[in-house]
mmCIF file of C-alpha atoms in Angstrom:
data_model
loop_
_atom_site.group_PDB
_atom_site.id
_atom_site.type_symbol
_atom_site.label_atom_id
_atom_site.label_comp_id
_atom_site.label_asym_id
_atom_site.label_seq_id
_atom_site.Cartn_x
_atom_site.Cartn_y
_atom_site.Cartn_z
ATOM 1 C CA MET M 1 0.001 0.005 -0.010
ATOM 2 C CA VAL M 2 1.206 3.508 -0.820
ATOM 3 C CA LEU M 3 0.207 5.995 1.849
ATOM 4 C CA TYR M 4 0.773 9.604 0.737
ATOM 5 C CA PHE M 5 0.500 13.163 1.928
ATOM 6 C CA SER M 6 0.800 15.986 -0.546
ATOM 7 C CA GLY M 7 0.474 19.728 -0.093
ATOM 8 C CA THR M 8 1.488 21.032 -3.505
ATOM 9 C CA GLY M 9 1.081 17.980 -5.675
ATOM 10 C CA ASN M 10 4.757 16.956 -5.904
ATOM 11 C CA SER M 11 4.371 13.976 -3.590
ATOM 12 C CA LYS M 12 1.140 13.016 -5.335
ATOM 13 C CA HIS M 13 2.916 13.017 -8.666
ATOM 14 C CA LEU M 14 5.628 10.727 -7.309
ATOM 15 C CA THR M 15 2.964 8.547 -5.645
ATOM 16 C CA ASP M 16 1.246 8.053 -9.033
ATOM 17 C CA ILE M 17 4.527 6.912 -10.561
ATOM 18 C CA ILE M 18 5.270 4.511 -7.716
ATOM 19 C CA ALA M 19 1.710 3.113 -7.738
ATOM 20 C CA ASP M 20 1.794 2.638 -11.476
ATOM 21 C CA LYS M 21 5.095 0.710 -11.255
ATOM 22 C CA THR M 22 4.258 -1.315 -8.176
ATOM 23 C CA LYS M 23 0.484 -1.797 -8.706
ATOM 24 C CA GLN M 24 -0.104 -1.000 -5.016
ATOM 25 C CA PRO M 25 -3.362 0.556 -3.740
ATOM 26 C CA LEU M 26 -3.276 4.217 -2.653
ATOM 27 C CA TYR M 27 -4.273 5.708 0.690
ATOM 28 C CA TYR M 28 -4.646 9.488 0.815
ATOM 29 C CA LEU M 29 -3.357 10.632 4.171
ATOM 30 C CA ASN M 30 -4.602 14.239 3.787
ATOM 31 C CA ASP M 31 -8.246 13.064 3.934
ATOM 32 C CA ALA M 32 -7.580 10.448 6.604
ATOM 33 C CA ILE M 33 -5.888 12.993 8.861
ATOM 34 C CA LYS M 34 -8.740 15.526 8.411
ATOM 35 C CA LYS M 35 -11.340 12.862 9.269
ATOM 36 C CA GLY M 36 -9.318 11.295 12.082
ATOM 37 C CA GLU M 37 -9.412 7.943 10.313
ATOM 38 C CA HIS M 38 -6.886 5.166 10.547
ATOM 39 C CA SER M 39 -6.591 2.602 7.761
ATOM 40 C CA GLU M 40 -7.025 -1.097 8.134
ATOM 41 C CA ILE M 41 -3.564 -2.392 7.413
ATOM 42 C CA SER M 42 -2.534 -5.999 7.304
ATOM 43 C CA GLN M 43 0.400 -7.081 9.471
ATOM 44 C CA ASN M 44 1.922 -8.747 6.373
ATOM 45 C CA GLU M 45 1.674 -5.637 4.250
ATOM 46 C CA THR M 46 4.760 -3.637 3.100
ATOM 47 C CA LEU M 47 3.946 0.086 3.260
ATOM 48 C CA ILE M 48 5.392 2.908 1.265
ATOM 49 C CA PHE M 49 4.933 6.389 2.804
ATOM 50 C CA VAL M 50 5.333 9.284 0.376
ATOM 51 C CA THR M 51 5.584 12.688 1.969
ATOM 52 C CA PRO M 52 7.165 16.072 1.406
ATOM 53 C CA ILE M 53 9.823 17.422 3.683
ATOM 54 C CA TYR M 54 8.785 20.382 5.851
ATOM 55 C CA GLY M 55 11.536 21.938 7.928
ATOM 56 C CA TRP M 56 13.868 18.980 7.191
ATOM 57 C CA ARG M 57 11.339 16.448 8.583
ATOM 58 C CA ILE M 58 8.196 14.684 7.445
ATOM 59 C CA PRO M 59 5.112 16.790 8.215
ATOM 60 C CA SER M 60 4.282 16.681 11.933
ATOM 61 C CA ILE M 61 0.651 15.773 11.203
ATOM 62 C CA VAL M 62 1.839 12.713 9.278
ATOM 63 C CA GLU M 63 4.194 11.729 12.112
ATOM 64 C CA GLU M 64 1.318 12.125 14.597
ATOM 65 C CA TRP M 65 -1.018 10.055 12.400
ATOM 66 C CA ILE M 66 1.553 7.247 12.319
ATOM 67 C CA HIS M 67 2.063 7.445 16.126
ATOM 68 C CA GLU M 68 -1.675 7.328 16.772
ATOM 69 C CA ASN M 69 -2.448 4.538 14.320
ATOM 70 C CA ASN M 70 -2.891 1.305 16.284
ATOM 71 C CA ASN M 71 -3.002 -0.670 13.047
ATOM 72 C CA LEU M 72 0.664 0.031 12.487
ATOM 73 C CA ASN M 73 2.807 -2.501 14.280
ATOM 74 C CA GLY M 74 5.475 -4.709 12.765
ATOM 75 C CA GLN M 75 4.957 -3.872 9.120
ATOM 76 C CA LYS M 76 7.839 -3.309 6.730
ATOM 77 C CA VAL M 77 7.954 0.344 5.686
ATOM 78 C CA TYR M 78 9.710 2.581 3.171
ATOM 79 C CA PHE M 79 9.680 6.375 3.295
ATOM 80 C CA VAL M 80 9.951 8.258 0.019
ATOM 81 C CA MET M 81 10.436 11.997 0.605
ATOM 82 C CA THR M 82 10.128 14.882 -1.805
ATOM 83 C CA CYS M 83 12.126 18.032 -1.137
ATOM 84 C CA GLY M 84 13.658 21.041 -2.745
ATOM 85 C CA GLY M 85 17.177 20.653 -1.443
ATOM 86 C CA GLY M 86 17.858 18.133 1.242
ATOM 87 C CA ILE M 87 16.030 15.969 3.758
ATOM 88 C CA GLY M 88 17.930 17.250 6.818
ATOM 89 C CA ASN M 89 17.079 15.070 9.827
ATOM 90 C CA ALA M 90 14.134 13.359 8.161
ATOM 91 C CA GLY M 91 15.937 10.031 7.766
ATOM 92 C CA LYS M 92 16.941 9.935 11.401
ATOM 93 C CA CYS M 93 13.460 10.995 12.533
ATOM 94 C CA THR M 94 11.709 8.349 10.420
ATOM 95 C CA LYS M 95 14.037 5.636 11.724
ATOM 96 C CA ARG M 96 13.255 6.708 15.304
ATOM 97 C CA LEU M 97 9.511 6.791 14.470
ATOM 98 C CA CYS M 98 9.752 3.226 13.084
ATOM 99 C CA SER M 99 11.526 2.049 16.185
ATOM 100 C CA ASP M 100 8.910 3.676 18.451
ATOM 101 C CA LYS M 101 6.072 1.985 16.440
ATOM 102 C CA ASN M 102 7.833 -1.383 16.046
ATOM 103 C CA LEU M 103 7.905 -0.914 12.281
ATOM 104 C CA GLN M 104 10.594 -2.512 10.143
ATOM 105 C CA TYR M 105 12.399 0.400 8.481
ATOM 106 C CA LEU M 106 13.551 -0.682 4.990
ATOM 107 C CA GLY M 107 16.444 1.278 3.592
ATOM 108 C CA TRP M 108 20.107 1.675 4.076
ATOM 109 C CA ARG M 109 21.475 1.032 7.530
ATOM 110 C CA GLY M 110 23.275 4.350 7.627
ATOM 111 C CA ALA M 111 23.070 7.672 5.849
ATOM 112 C CA CYS M 112 22.673 7.851 2.133
ATOM 113 C CA THR M 113 26.040 7.743 0.399
ATOM 114 C CA HIS M 114 24.697 8.625 -3.046
ATOM 115 C CA CYS M 115 25.881 5.271 -4.312
ATOM 116 C CA MET M 116 22.952 5.198 -6.792
ATOM 117 C CA THR M 117 22.004 1.562 -5.911
ATOM 118 C CA CYS M 118 18.398 2.518 -5.228
ATOM 119 C CA ILE M 119 18.171 3.983 -8.740
ATOM 120 C CA CYS M 120 20.208 1.422 -10.676
ATOM 121 C CA ALA M 121 18.874 -1.655 -8.918
ATOM 122 C CA CYS M 122 15.174 -0.728 -8.881
ATOM 123 C CA PRO M 123 13.601 -3.560 -10.890
ATOM 124 C CA VAL M 124 10.849 -1.293 -12.307
ATOM 125 C CA SER M 125 12.799 1.981 -12.697
ATOM 126 C CA ALA M 126 10.438 3.749 -10.282
ATOM 127 C CA ILE M 127 13.173 5.858 -8.694
ATOM 128 C CA GLU M 128 14.763 8.798 -10.483
ATOM 129 C CA TYR M 129 17.485 11.282 -9.606
ATOM 130 C CA GLY M 130 15.522 14.318 -10.624
ATOM 131 C CA ASP M 131 15.539 14.686 -14.423
ATOM 132 C CA ILE M 132 19.153 13.496 -14.652
ATOM 133 C CA SER M 133 18.387 9.765 -14.727
ATOM 134 C CA LYS M 134 15.027 9.911 -16.431
ATOM 135 C CA GLY M 135 14.875 7.766 -19.505
ATOM 136 C CA LYS M 136 18.470 6.647 -19.151
ATOM 137 C CA ARG M 137 19.744 3.130 -19.030
ATOM 138 C CA ARG M 138 20.402 1.708 -15.542
ATOM 139 C CA TYR M 139 23.976 0.598 -15.051
ATOM 140 C CA HIS M 140 24.740 -2.866 -13.691
ATOM 141 C CA CYS M 141 28.286 -4.262 -13.626
ATOM 142 C CA PRO M 142 28.410 -7.033 -16.275
ATOM 143 C CA ASN M 143 30.371 -9.381 -13.972
#
């Protein structure tokens, strides 16, 4: 399931690309947060959260929604974040959030090293490095 929050449409645009490539159902966090709803999420489900970065963190209302959602416990989760420059402490904060909620944070075990593995190894080319990698062949060592 792809759970997304979008203020300006950038995260929604990325969500549409991810959902198209992964064929996962969408869950619009903006409406859920406004209505105070929490989704029914299977324990076996892998979740992809797509959010913008506000003040070098995920939006506080998204973080609060995750904290308050009793259906979140033990799932594998990815965080895909849209931003203008950098994510600041967002990676550290989402890892701590996952730890607090007993969620299995999927991603690199340390800070991003810009190794490009996430882009080159994505089996469906759903991850881009801005416009730089768009439409270009993904490199894989031939050996």
